[in-house]
Amino acid sequence: MSQKKKSGTELLYSLIAEIRKYDDSIILGRGDPDFDTPAHIVEAAHQAMQNNLQDYAPPEGILALREAIAQRVQTVNGISVDPETEVVVTNGGQEAIFLMVLATIGSGDEMIVPEPNYNTYSDALAFAGGVSVTVDTFPENAFEVDPKRIEAAVTDKSKVLLLVSPNNPTAGIINADNAKALIKVAQDHDLIILADDIYDLFVYDDYKHVSFASLPGGKERTLTLNALSKAYSMTGWRLGWVIGPADLMQRVKQLKAAVTGGTSIVTQHAAVAALTGPQEPVEAMHAAYKRRRRLVLDALDEMGLGYGVPQGGQFVFADISSTGMDSADLARRIVEEQHVLAYPGSAFSPDRKQYLRMTFLQPEEKLQEGLRRMKLTLANIAAGR
Amino acid sequence: PVDSTNGLLPTLAGVKTALEAGHKLFYLESPVRLTGQAFNESEVSALASLFKEHDATVIWDQGMSPWMDQAAYFPLASHPDMNKQVTLIGEAWPGSGIEHMFLGYIASSPAWMPQMTKQKQIMAICTSTASQYAGLAAANLYTEQHTEQLERLAQTKKAVIDLLSPAYGTTAIFNNSTASVLALSLSEDEKSKCISRLQSAGIGYADGKDFGDDSIIRIAMTFDDVAITACQQLVEGL
């Protein structure tokens, strides 16, 4: 293993293992919200442990949760689904990704992937025997996905188009016009769209999130995933879902039954509380992320680093090319010198060695301290030290 | 091929044939999930010899083994050197009330674990934190109560066999090793009636068709009298 270049996932996990050695570490790379899970959700889990532990948990999820999900995606995303046949509950967004890819990709099938992207898609695609066909996005236009470039990538083996908005790690959002154009590309070439909506509640300034399945021509060919981890600070709970047309969802359900069976009954009841209970905690988190986003962008400006304006999500993709360093080397140096971890862009795409992904998932004081320390290393590099 | 006279366990001859044909990865259940039958000591020894000779890898599903008398259970991984060739899977702390938190385990050699861990990360990142902490508590509970639970299940199973033998005949009942289930081989009509009665009684069962054998039905034994009552109703309804 030591002789092989680390994969993106392996690189990230090696850096995480490294930073854990330090008591004063500050992690600005991971995607786990730092807020506590709202109290009413925890209480619902407690009640479920008292009263529901013996409830049957079918692979697709309990009906009450599927109904809550259907209500949520209608209200927030404008997508109408039948909870009986068009919703499957998963063990987190990660399992949703895995199931969506396995349900739609066979050996040799191509998935068109705007890059950079969250490395898990490549891992799932490799497992399914699929082939990734990447299409670059650029900071000059905030990493927007260009429908013409997507269409140019279509071949006779193309099966799936992956669309993540807001995107991880770039934080770019696909606007409504491009979304419609991308659906047309999918229609013209009979592609299935895999849509990742996990950051749909976290958009900034005047940007708007658009769900592909809510647009004309989108619903019948789109599988959409979401999860509670980001919006409700429930990363360790592992609760997500996939929605889509009944024929594709039947396949997703079969795979869910084969891969993990059910999802924890306790988590499912907690999820019902999350989706149907008070939403003020989500709004409070969003307000905090807005403030922190400003902090990070101001700090990057002071460091002289460029970035595509983060339109959504919980992170910014900063251009570190002015340092002259590879992002993996820079990330490692910052870990060693400052005990601060930002994720190297090369973990998300081999062609993005000049980027670092920084999240704003720390309390403001810690965020400021982490950024202050990073500035020290960047100053040393600029001074040739 | 499996042996219908031995609880649907794979035949040793069948395993040998597959190894000689060059197959290197085997998935074996002991006990068999549908019938509850486990390999005996001589069978496990014979399997260990075969797998060692052919350097094959085995995934050994021992999920139902906690419901056997442990003196009568012979895990393949306990044979010398087999732990390098065997990966164990199972459910965590059955009988502790956390079944619907879906906590299981994989135990394997250091050579295999990095790849399995990586695959776990790709598929789901991690297991629910709450489930894992529940598992820690369940481990203690299991130690305290498992012996008594096993005895109760064994008593239930004996009572159920006594009830069903006159009705279906002893040959229809799998003489399996596991106290937690009882498997029956029935005609289509008998099975249909049986399922209907079990559903009315609200007792857990598994249909053999979901395992690839239409003729079998597997009834879950219970710590309380529910299984006995259900089987009484089943017999009365025949």
Coordinates of C-alpha atoms in Angstrom, one line a residue:
Chain A
M1 CA 0.0 0.0 0.0
S2 CA 2.8 2.4 0.8
Q3 CA 4.1 2.2 -2.7
K4 CA 0.8 3.1 -4.3
K5 CA -0.5 6.6 -4.7
K6 CA -3.3 7.1 -2.2
S7 CA -6.8 7.3 -3.6
G8 CA -8.7 10.5 -2.7
T9 CA -10.5 8.7 0.2
E10 CA -7.3 7.2 1.5
L11 CA -5.5 10.5 1.3
L12 CA -8.3 12.2 3.4
Y13 CA -8.3 9.4 6.0
S14 CA -4.5 9.5 6.3
L15 CA -4.6 13.3 7.0
I16 CA -7.4 12.8 9.5
A17 CA -5.4 10.1 11.3
E18 CA -2.4 12.5 11.4
I19 CA -4.3 15.5 12.8
R20 CA -5.8 13.4 15.6
K21 CA -2.4 13.2 17.1
Y22 CA -2.6 16.8 18.2
D23 CA -4.6 18.0 21.2
D24 CA -4.9 21.6 19.8
S25 CA -6.0 20.4 16.4
I26 CA -8.6 22.4 14.4
I27 CA -10.3 20.5 11.6
L28 CA -11.5 22.8 8.8
G29 CA -11.9 19.9 6.3
R30 CA -14.5 17.5 7.5
G31 CA -18.2 17.9 6.5
D32 CA -19.6 17.2 10.0
P33 CA -21.7 20.1 11.4
D34 CA -20.4 21.2 14.8
F35 CA -23.9 21.9 16.3
D36 CA -25.7 19.5 18.6
T37 CA -28.6 17.5 17.2
P38 CA -31.7 19.5 18.2
A39 CA -33.1 18.4 21.5
H40 CA -36.6 17.4 20.2
I41 CA -35.0 14.9 17.8
V42 CA -32.9 13.4 20.6
E43 CA -36.0 13.1 22.7
A44 CA -37.9 11.4 19.9
A45 CA -35.0 8.8 19.7
H46 CA -35.3 8.3 23.4
Q47 CA -39.0 7.7 23.2
A48 CA -38.4 5.2 20.3
M49 CA -36.0 3.3 22.5
Q50 CA -38.6 3.1 25.2
N51 CA -41.6 2.2 22.9
N52 CA -40.6 1.1 19.4
L53 CA -37.6 -1.1 19.6
Q54 CA -39.6 -4.2 18.5
D55 CA -41.3 -2.4 15.6
Y56 CA -40.8 -4.0 12.2
A57 CA -38.4 -2.0 10.1
P58 CA -38.9 -2.9 6.4
P59 CA -36.0 -2.3 4.1
E60 CA -37.7 0.7 2.5
G61 CA -38.3 2.4 5.8
I62 CA -41.4 2.8 8.0
L63 CA -44.3 4.4 6.3
A64 CA -44.5 7.3 8.7
L65 CA -41.0 8.4 7.7
R66 CA -41.6 7.9 4.0
E67 CA -44.7 10.0 4.3
A68 CA -42.7 12.7 6.2
I69 CA -40.0 12.6 3.5
A70 CA -42.7 12.9 0.8
Q71 CA -44.1 15.9 2.5
R72 CA -40.6 17.4 2.9
V73 CA -39.6 17.0 -0.7
Q74 CA -42.9 18.5 -1.9
T75 CA -42.6 21.5 0.4
V76 CA -38.9 22.2 0.0
N77 CA -38.1 20.8 -3.4
G78 CA -41.4 20.9 -5.3
I79 CA -41.2 17.2 -6.0
S80 CA -44.3 15.0 -5.7
V81 CA -43.7 11.4 -4.8
D82 CA -45.8 8.5 -3.6
P83 CA -44.4 7.4 -0.2
E84 CA -45.5 3.8 -0.9
T85 CA -43.5 3.3 -4.1
E86 CA -41.2 6.2 -4.7
V87 CA -39.3 6.6 -1.4
V88 CA -36.6 4.5 0.2
V89 CA -35.0 5.3 3.5
T90 CA -31.2 4.7 3.7
N91 CA -28.4 4.6 6.2
G92 CA -27.2 8.1 5.5
G93 CA -26.5 9.9 2.3
Q94 CA -23.5 7.7 1.6
E95 CA -25.7 4.6 1.4
A96 CA -28.1 6.6 -0.8
I97 CA -25.2 7.3 -3.2
F98 CA -24.1 3.7 -3.2
L99 CA -27.6 2.4 -3.9
M100 CA -28.4 5.0 -6.6
V101 CA -25.2 4.1 -8.5
L102 CA -25.7 0.4 -8.2
A103 CA -29.3 0.7 -9.3
T104 CA -28.4 2.4 -12.5
I105 CA -24.9 1.5 -13.5
G106 CA -23.8 -1.8 -15.0
S107 CA -20.4 -3.0 -16.0
G108 CA -18.9 -0.7 -18.6
D109 CA -21.7 1.9 -18.3
E110 CA -20.5 5.5 -18.3
M111 CA -21.5 8.1 -15.7
I112 CA -20.9 11.7 -16.7
V113 CA -19.5 13.5 -13.7
P114 CA -18.9 17.3 -13.4
E115 CA -15.6 17.7 -11.7
P116 CA -14.4 18.2 -9.1
N117 CA -16.8 16.1 -7.1
Y118 CA -17.1 14.2 -3.8
N119 CA -14.9 11.2 -4.2
T120 CA -17.5 8.7 -2.9
Y121 CA -19.2 8.7 -6.3
S122 CA -16.1 7.4 -8.0
D123 CA -15.8 4.7 -5.3
A124 CA -19.4 3.6 -5.8
L125 CA -19.0 3.7 -9.6
A126 CA -15.8 1.5 -9.4
F127 CA -17.7 -1.0 -7.3
A128 CA -20.5 -1.2 -9.9
G129 CA -17.9 -1.6 -12.8
G130 CA -18.8 1.7 -14.3
V131 CA -16.7 4.3 -16.0
S132 CA -16.4 7.9 -15.0
V133 CA -16.4 10.5 -17.8
T134 CA -15.5 13.8 -16.2
V135 CA -16.4 17.3 -17.3
D136 CA -14.5 20.1 -15.8
T137 CA -16.0 23.1 -14.0
F138 CA -14.2 26.4 -13.4
P139 CA -13.9 29.0 -10.7
E140 CA -14.3 31.9 -13.1
N141 CA -18.0 31.1 -13.4
A142 CA -18.3 29.7 -9.8
F143 CA -17.9 26.1 -11.0
E144 CA -21.3 26.2 -12.8
V145 CA -22.0 23.1 -14.9
D146 CA -22.1 23.8 -18.6
P147 CA -24.8 21.8 -20.4
K148 CA -22.9 22.1 -23.7
R149 CA -19.7 20.5 -22.2
I150 CA -21.9 17.8 -20.6
E151 CA -23.5 17.0 -24.0
A152 CA -20.1 16.9 -25.6
A153 CA -19.2 14.1 -23.2
V154 CA -22.0 11.8 -24.1
T155 CA -21.1 8.6 -25.9
D156 CA -23.1 5.5 -26.8
K157 CA -22.1 4.0 -23.4
S158 CA -23.4 7.0 -21.4
K159 CA -26.0 5.9 -18.9
V160 CA -26.1 8.3 -16.1
L161 CA -25.5 12.0 -15.4
L162 CA -24.5 13.0 -11.9
L163 CA -25.6 16.4 -10.8
V164 CA -24.7 17.7 -7.3
S165 CA -26.1 21.1 -6.4
P166 CA -24.7 22.8 -4.3
N167 CA -21.6 20.9 -5.3
N168 CA -19.1 19.4 -3.0
P169 CA -16.3 20.6 -2.9
T170 CA -16.8 23.7 -5.1
A171 CA -20.1 25.0 -3.5
G172 CA -21.3 25.9 -7.0
I173 CA -25.0 25.8 -7.7
I174 CA -26.7 24.8 -11.0
N175 CA -29.0 27.6 -11.9
A176 CA -32.6 27.0 -13.2
D177 CA -31.7 27.7 -16.9
N178 CA -28.8 25.2 -16.9
A179 CA -30.9 22.7 -15.0
K180 CA -33.6 22.8 -17.7
A181 CA -30.9 22.5 -20.4
L182 CA -29.3 19.5 -18.6
I183 CA -32.7 17.8 -18.4
K184 CA -33.0 18.2 -22.1
V185 CA -29.5 16.7 -22.6
A186 CA -30.7 13.7 -20.5
Q187 CA -33.9 13.4 -22.5
D188 CA -32.2 13.6 -25.8
H189 CA -29.7 10.9 -24.9
D190 CA -31.9 8.8 -22.6
L191 CA -29.8 9.4 -19.5
I192 CA -30.8 8.8 -15.9
I193 CA -30.0 11.8 -13.6
L194 CA -28.6 11.1 -10.2
A195 CA -29.2 14.3 -8.2
D196 CA -27.6 15.0 -4.9
D197 CA -29.7 17.6 -3.0
I198 CA -28.0 17.2 0.4
Y199 CA -27.1 20.9 0.7
D200 CA -30.4 22.2 -0.6
L201 CA -31.2 24.2 2.5
F202 CA -27.8 25.9 2.5
V203 CA -27.7 28.5 -0.2
Y204 CA -26.5 32.1 0.2
D205 CA -27.0 35.6 -1.2
D206 CA -29.6 35.5 -4.0
Y207 CA -28.8 32.0 -5.2
K208 CA -31.6 29.5 -5.4
H209 CA -31.6 25.7 -5.3
V210 CA -33.4 23.8 -8.0
S211 CA -34.3 20.1 -7.8
F212 CA -34.1 18.4 -11.1
A213 CA -37.1 16.2 -10.4
S214 CA -39.2 19.2 -9.8
L215 CA -38.7 20.4 -13.4
P216 CA -40.7 19.3 -16.5
G217 CA -39.1 16.2 -17.9
G218 CA -37.0 15.6 -14.8
K219 CA -39.1 13.5 -12.5
E220 CA -39.4 10.4 -14.6
R221 CA -35.6 10.1 -15.1
T222 CA -34.2 11.4 -11.8
L223 CA -33.2 9.7 -8.6
T224 CA -32.7 12.3 -5.9
L225 CA -30.9 11.8 -2.6
N226 CA -30.9 13.7 0.5
A227 CA -30.1 13.1 4.2
L228 CA -30.5 14.6 7.6
S229 CA -26.8 14.9 8.4
K230 CA -26.1 18.4 7.2
A231 CA -29.4 20.1 7.8
Y232 CA -30.2 18.7 11.2
S233 CA -26.6 18.0 12.5
M234 CA -27.2 14.3 12.5
T235 CA -24.1 12.9 10.8
G236 CA -23.6 10.1 13.3
W237 CA -27.3 9.0 13.1
R238 CA -27.0 7.8 9.5
L239 CA -30.4 8.7 7.9
G240 CA -30.9 9.5 4.3
W241 CA -33.3 8.7 1.5
V242 CA -33.6 8.2 -2.2
I243 CA -36.7 9.3 -4.1
G244 CA -37.5 8.7 -7.8
P245 CA -39.9 7.0 -10.3
A246 CA -41.4 3.8 -9.1
D247 CA -39.6 1.5 -11.6
L248 CA -36.1 2.7 -10.6
M249 CA -37.1 2.8 -6.9
Q250 CA -38.1 -0.9 -7.1
R251 CA -34.5 -1.6 -7.9
V252 CA -33.2 0.7 -5.2
K253 CA -35.4 -1.1 -2.7
Q254 CA -34.2 -4.5 -3.8
L255 CA -30.6 -3.4 -3.4
K256 CA -31.3 -1.9 0.0
A257 CA -32.8 -5.1 1.2
A258 CA -29.8 -7.0 0.0
V259 CA -27.1 -4.6 1.2
T260 CA -28.2 -3.6 4.7
G261 CA -31.8 -4.8 5.2
G262 CA -33.4 -2.1 7.3
T263 CA -32.4 1.2 8.9
S264 CA -32.3 1.5 12.7
I265 CA -35.9 1.9 13.9
V266 CA -34.7 4.4 16.5
T267 CA -33.1 6.6 13.9
Q268 CA -36.2 6.4 11.8
H269 CA -38.5 7.7 14.5
A270 CA -36.0 10.5 15.3
A271 CA -36.0 11.4 11.6
V272 CA -39.8 11.7 11.6
A273 CA -39.4 14.2 14.5
A274 CA -36.7 16.1 12.6
L275 CA -38.8 16.5 9.4
T276 CA -42.1 17.2 11.1
G277 CA -41.0 19.1 14.2
P278 CA -39.8 22.7 14.6
Q279 CA -37.4 23.9 11.9
E280 CA -36.0 26.9 13.8
P281 CA -32.8 25.0 14.6
V282 CA -32.1 24.5 10.9
E283 CA -32.7 28.3 10.3
A284 CA -30.3 29.1 13.2
M285 CA -27.6 26.9 11.7
H286 CA -28.0 28.5 8.3
A287 CA -27.6 32.0 9.9
A288 CA -24.4 30.8 11.6
Y289 CA -23.0 29.4 8.4
K290 CA -23.7 32.7 6.7
R291 CA -21.6 34.5 9.3
R292 CA -18.8 31.9 9.2
R293 CA -18.8 31.9 5.4
R294 CA -18.0 35.6 5.5
L295 CA -15.2 35.0 8.0
V296 CA -13.6 32.4 5.8
L297 CA -13.9 34.5 2.6
D298 CA -12.4 37.6 4.4
A299 CA -9.5 35.5 5.6
L300 CA -8.9 34.0 2.2
D301 CA -8.9 37.6 0.8
E302 CA -6.3 38.5 3.4
M303 CA -4.2 35.5 2.4
G304 CA -4.4 36.5 -1.2
L305 CA -6.0 33.2 -2.2
G306 CA -8.6 33.1 -4.9
Y307 CA -11.9 31.1 -4.8
G308 CA -15.1 30.4 -6.7
V309 CA -17.8 32.2 -4.7
P310 CA -19.4 29.6 -2.6
Q311 CA -23.1 29.8 -3.6
G312 CA -24.2 27.0 -1.3
G313 CA -23.0 24.2 1.0
Q314 CA -20.8 24.5 4.0
F315 CA -17.4 25.1 2.5
V316 CA -15.2 27.0 0.0
F317 CA -12.8 25.7 -2.6
A318 CA -9.8 28.0 -2.4
D319 CA -7.1 28.3 -5.0
I320 CA -3.6 27.9 -3.5
S321 CA -1.7 28.0 -6.7
S322 CA 0.1 31.1 -5.6
T323 CA 1.9 29.0 -3.0
G324 CA 3.5 26.9 -5.7
M325 CA 2.6 23.8 -3.8
D326 CA 0.6 20.7 -4.4
S327 CA -2.5 20.8 -2.2
A328 CA -1.7 17.5 -0.6
D329 CA 1.7 18.7 0.4
L330 CA 0.3 22.0 1.6
A331 CA -2.4 20.3 3.6
R332 CA 0.2 18.1 5.2
R333 CA 2.5 21.0 6.0
I334 CA -0.4 22.9 7.6
V335 CA -1.3 19.9 9.7
E336 CA 2.3 19.4 10.9
E337 CA 3.1 23.1 11.5
Q338 CA -0.2 24.5 12.7
H339 CA -2.3 21.4 13.6
V340 CA -5.0 22.6 11.3
L341 CA -6.6 20.4 8.6
A342 CA -8.1 21.6 5.3
Y343 CA -8.8 19.0 2.7
P344 CA -6.6 19.0 -0.4
G345 CA -8.3 19.4 -3.7
S346 CA -6.5 16.4 -5.1
A347 CA -8.7 14.3 -2.9
F348 CA -11.7 15.3 -4.9
S349 CA -10.0 15.3 -8.4
P350 CA -6.5 14.5 -9.5
D351 CA -6.6 17.7 -11.6
R352 CA -7.4 20.0 -8.6
K353 CA -4.0 19.9 -6.9
Q354 CA -4.1 23.6 -6.6
Y355 CA -7.2 23.8 -4.4
L356 CA -7.9 23.4 -0.7
R357 CA -11.5 22.8 0.6
M358 CA -12.2 24.6 3.8
T359 CA -15.5 24.1 5.7
F360 CA -17.2 26.5 8.0
L361 CA -18.2 23.8 10.5
Q362 CA -16.5 25.1 13.6
P363 CA -17.5 27.7 16.1
E364 CA -16.5 31.2 15.1
E365 CA -13.7 31.5 17.6
K366 CA -12.1 28.2 16.5
L367 CA -12.6 29.1 12.9
Q368 CA -10.8 32.4 13.4
E369 CA -8.0 30.6 15.2
G370 CA -7.6 28.0 12.5
L371 CA -7.5 30.7 9.8
R372 CA -5.0 32.7 11.8
R373 CA -2.7 29.7 12.0
M374 CA -3.0 28.9 8.3
K375 CA -2.0 32.5 7.5
L376 CA 1.2 31.9 9.4
T377 CA 2.2 28.9 7.3
L378 CA 1.2 30.8 4.1
A379 CA 3.3 33.7 5.2
N380 CA 6.3 31.4 5.8
I381 CA 5.8 29.9 2.3
A382 CA 5.6 33.4 0.7
A383 CA 8.9 34.3 2.6
G384 CA 10.6 31.2 1.3
R385 CA 10.8 29.5 4.7
Chain B
P1 CA -25.6 -29.0 -3.6
V2 CA -27.3 -29.2 -0.2
D3 CA -28.4 -32.2 1.7
S4 CA -32.1 -32.3 2.5
T5 CA -31.4 -35.0 5.1
N6 CA -28.9 -32.8 6.9
G7 CA -30.7 -29.5 7.3
L8 CA -29.8 -28.2 3.8
L9 CA -26.1 -28.0 4.7
P10 CA -23.8 -28.2 1.7
T11 CA -22.5 -31.7 1.2
L12 CA -18.8 -32.2 1.7
A13 CA -18.6 -33.9 -1.7
G14 CA -20.1 -30.8 -3.2
V15 CA -17.6 -28.5 -1.5
K16 CA -14.7 -30.8 -2.6
T17 CA -16.0 -30.7 -6.2
A18 CA -16.2 -26.9 -6.2
L19 CA -12.7 -26.6 -4.8
E20 CA -11.3 -29.0 -7.3
A21 CA -13.0 -27.0 -10.1
G22 CA -10.9 -24.0 -8.9
H23 CA -13.4 -22.0 -6.9
K24 CA -11.7 -20.0 -4.1
L25 CA -14.4 -18.1 -2.3
F26 CA -17.2 -19.9 -0.3
Y27 CA -20.1 -18.5 1.7
L28 CA -21.2 -21.0 4.4
E29 CA -23.9 -20.6 7.0
S30 CA -23.5 -22.6 10.2
P31 CA -26.2 -22.8 11.4
V32 CA -28.1 -22.7 8.1
R33 CA -30.4 -19.7 8.4
L34 CA -33.4 -21.5 7.0
T35 CA -33.2 -24.7 9.0
G36 CA -31.0 -24.0 12.0
Q37 CA -28.8 -27.0 11.2
A38 CA -25.0 -26.6 12.0
F39 CA -22.0 -28.6 10.8
N40 CA -20.9 -31.1 13.3
E41 CA -17.4 -31.6 14.6
S42 CA -16.3 -34.1 12.0
E43 CA -17.8 -32.1 9.2
V44 CA -16.0 -28.9 10.3
S45 CA -12.7 -30.8 10.5
A46 CA -13.2 -32.2 7.0
L47 CA -14.1 -28.7 5.7
A48 CA -11.0 -27.2 7.4
S49 CA -8.8 -29.9 5.7
L50 CA -10.3 -29.2 2.3
F51 CA -10.1 -25.4 2.5
K52 CA -6.5 -25.6 3.8
E53 CA -5.5 -27.9 1.0
H54 CA -7.0 -25.7 -1.7
D55 CA -6.1 -22.3 0.0
A56 CA -9.7 -21.2 -0.3
T57 CA -11.3 -18.3 1.5
V58 CA -14.5 -18.7 3.5
I59 CA -17.1 -16.3 4.7
W60 CA -18.6 -18.1 7.7
D61 CA -22.0 -16.8 8.7
Q62 CA -22.5 -17.7 12.3
G63 CA -25.4 -15.4 13.0
M64 CA -27.6 -18.1 14.5
S65 CA -24.9 -19.8 16.5
P66 CA -25.5 -18.0 19.8
W67 CA -28.8 -20.0 20.0
M68 CA -27.0 -23.3 20.1
D69 CA -25.5 -25.2 22.9
Q70 CA -21.9 -23.9 22.6
A71 CA -20.5 -27.3 23.4
A72 CA -22.1 -28.5 20.3
Y73 CA -21.0 -25.7 18.1
F74 CA -17.8 -26.0 16.0
P75 CA -16.6 -22.9 14.3
L76 CA -14.4 -23.3 11.3
A77 CA -12.2 -20.4 12.4
S78 CA -11.1 -22.3 15.5
H79 CA -9.2 -24.8 13.5
P80 CA -5.4 -24.2 13.5
D81 CA -4.4 -21.6 10.8
M82 CA -8.0 -21.3 9.5
N83 CA -8.4 -17.8 11.0
K84 CA -6.3 -16.5 8.1
Q85 CA -8.7 -18.0 5.6
V86 CA -12.0 -17.4 7.4
T87 CA -14.1 -14.2 7.8
L88 CA -16.9 -14.4 10.4
I89 CA -20.1 -12.5 10.1
G90 CA -23.1 -12.3 12.4
E91 CA -25.5 -10.2 14.4
A92 CA -24.4 -8.4 17.5
W93 CA -25.8 -9.6 20.8
P94 CA -29.0 -11.3 19.7
G95 CA -31.7 -11.4 22.3
S96 CA -30.7 -8.1 23.8
G97 CA -33.6 -6.2 22.1
I98 CA -31.5 -4.3 19.6
E99 CA -32.3 -6.4 16.6
H100 CA -34.0 -3.5 14.8
M101 CA -31.0 -1.3 15.3
F102 CA -29.3 -3.5 12.8
L103 CA -26.0 -4.0 14.4
G104 CA -23.8 -6.8 13.0
Y105 CA -20.1 -7.6 12.8
I106 CA -17.3 -8.8 10.5
A107 CA -14.2 -10.4 12.0
S108 CA -11.4 -11.2 9.7
S109 CA -7.6 -11.4 9.4
P110 CA -5.5 -8.3 9.3
A111 CA -4.8 -9.0 5.6
W112 CA -8.5 -8.6 4.7
M113 CA -9.8 -6.0 7.1
P114 CA -8.4 -2.8 5.3
Q115 CA -10.3 -3.7 2.2
M116 CA -13.4 -4.5 4.0
T117 CA -13.2 -1.3 6.1
K118 CA -12.7 0.6 2.9
Q119 CA -15.8 -1.0 1.4
K120 CA -17.8 -0.2 4.4
Q121 CA -16.8 3.4 4.1
I122 CA -17.8 3.4 0.5
M123 CA -21.2 1.9 1.2
A124 CA -22.3 3.7 4.3
I125 CA -19.3 5.5 6.0
C126 CA -20.2 4.2 9.4
T127 CA -22.8 2.5 11.6
S128 CA -25.2 4.7 13.6
T129 CA -23.5 6.0 16.7
A130 CA -26.6 5.3 18.8
S131 CA -26.6 1.6 17.6
Q132 CA -23.0 1.2 18.5
Y133 CA -23.4 2.5 22.0
A134 CA -26.5 0.4 22.4
G135 CA -24.3 -2.5 21.3
L136 CA -21.9 -1.8 24.1
A137 CA -24.7 -1.9 26.7
A138 CA -26.2 -5.0 25.0
A139 CA -22.9 -6.8 25.4
N140 CA -23.2 -6.6 29.2
L141 CA -26.9 -7.6 29.1
Y142 CA -26.1 -10.6 26.9
T143 CA -23.7 -11.9 29.4
E144 CA -26.2 -11.7 32.1
Q145 CA -29.2 -13.2 30.4
H146 CA -28.2 -15.3 27.5
T147 CA -27.9 -18.6 29.3
E148 CA -31.4 -18.3 30.7
Q149 CA -32.8 -17.2 27.3
L150 CA -31.2 -20.2 25.6
E151 CA -32.8 -22.6 28.1
R152 CA -36.2 -21.0 27.6
L153 CA -36.0 -21.2 23.9
A154 CA -34.9 -24.9 24.1
Q155 CA -37.9 -25.6 26.3
T156 CA -40.2 -23.8 23.9
K157 CA -38.8 -25.7 21.0
K158 CA -39.3 -29.0 22.7
A159 CA -42.9 -28.2 23.5
V160 CA -43.5 -27.1 19.9
I161 CA -42.0 -30.3 18.5
D162 CA -44.2 -32.3 20.8
L163 CA -47.2 -30.4 19.5
L164 CA -46.3 -30.6 15.8
S165 CA -44.9 -34.2 15.5
P166 CA -48.3 -36.0 15.7
A167 CA -49.7 -33.5 13.2
Y168 CA -47.0 -33.4 10.6
G169 CA -44.8 -36.4 11.4
T170 CA -41.3 -36.3 12.7
T171 CA -39.8 -36.6 9.2
A172 CA -41.3 -33.2 8.4
I173 CA -39.4 -31.6 11.2
F174 CA -35.8 -30.6 10.8
N175 CA -33.8 -32.0 13.6
N176 CA -31.7 -28.9 13.8
S177 CA -29.3 -27.6 16.4
T178 CA -30.6 -24.1 17.0
A179 CA -33.1 -23.4 19.7
S180 CA -34.3 -20.2 18.1
V181 CA -36.1 -21.7 15.1
L182 CA -37.9 -24.8 14.0
A183 CA -38.1 -25.7 10.3
L184 CA -40.8 -27.8 8.7
S185 CA -40.9 -29.4 5.3
L186 CA -44.6 -29.2 4.2
S187 CA -46.7 -29.7 1.2
E188 CA -48.0 -26.6 -0.6
D189 CA -51.4 -26.9 1.0
E190 CA -50.0 -27.6 4.5
K191 CA -47.6 -24.7 4.2
S192 CA -50.3 -22.3 3.1
K193 CA -52.5 -23.2 6.1
C194 CA -49.6 -23.0 8.4
I195 CA -48.7 -19.5 7.2
S196 CA -52.2 -18.3 7.6
R197 CA -52.4 -19.7 11.2
L198 CA -49.0 -18.2 12.1
Q199 CA -50.0 -14.8 10.7
S200 CA -53.2 -14.9 12.8
A201 CA -51.2 -15.8 15.9
G202 CA -48.8 -12.9 15.2
I203 CA -45.7 -15.1 15.4
G204 CA -42.6 -14.7 13.3
Y205 CA -41.9 -17.1 10.5
A206 CA -39.8 -17.2 7.4
D207 CA -41.0 -18.6 4.1
G208 CA -38.5 -21.0 2.5
K209 CA -39.2 -19.6 -0.9
D210 CA -37.3 -16.5 0.1
F211 CA -34.3 -18.8 0.6
G212 CA -34.8 -20.9 -2.5
D213 CA -36.8 -23.8 -1.1
D214 CA -40.5 -23.5 -1.4
S215 CA -41.3 -26.5 0.7
I216 CA -39.9 -25.1 4.0
I217 CA -41.3 -22.9 6.6
R218 CA -39.3 -21.7 9.5
I219 CA -41.0 -20.8 12.8
A220 CA -39.4 -18.5 15.3
M221 CA -39.3 -19.8 18.9
T222 CA -40.1 -17.2 21.6
F223 CA -39.0 -16.6 25.1
D224 CA -42.6 -16.5 26.3
D225 CA -45.5 -18.9 25.4
V226 CA -46.5 -17.2 22.1
A227 CA -44.8 -19.8 19.9
I228 CA -46.4 -22.7 21.9
T229 CA -49.9 -21.1 21.8
A230 CA -49.5 -20.4 18.1
C231 CA -48.6 -24.0 17.4
Q232 CA -51.4 -25.2 19.5
Q233 CA -53.8 -23.1 17.4
L234 CA -52.1 -24.4 14.3
V235 CA -52.6 -28.0 15.2
E236 CA -56.2 -27.4 16.3
G237 CA -56.9 -25.8 13.0
L238 CA -55.7 -28.8 10.9

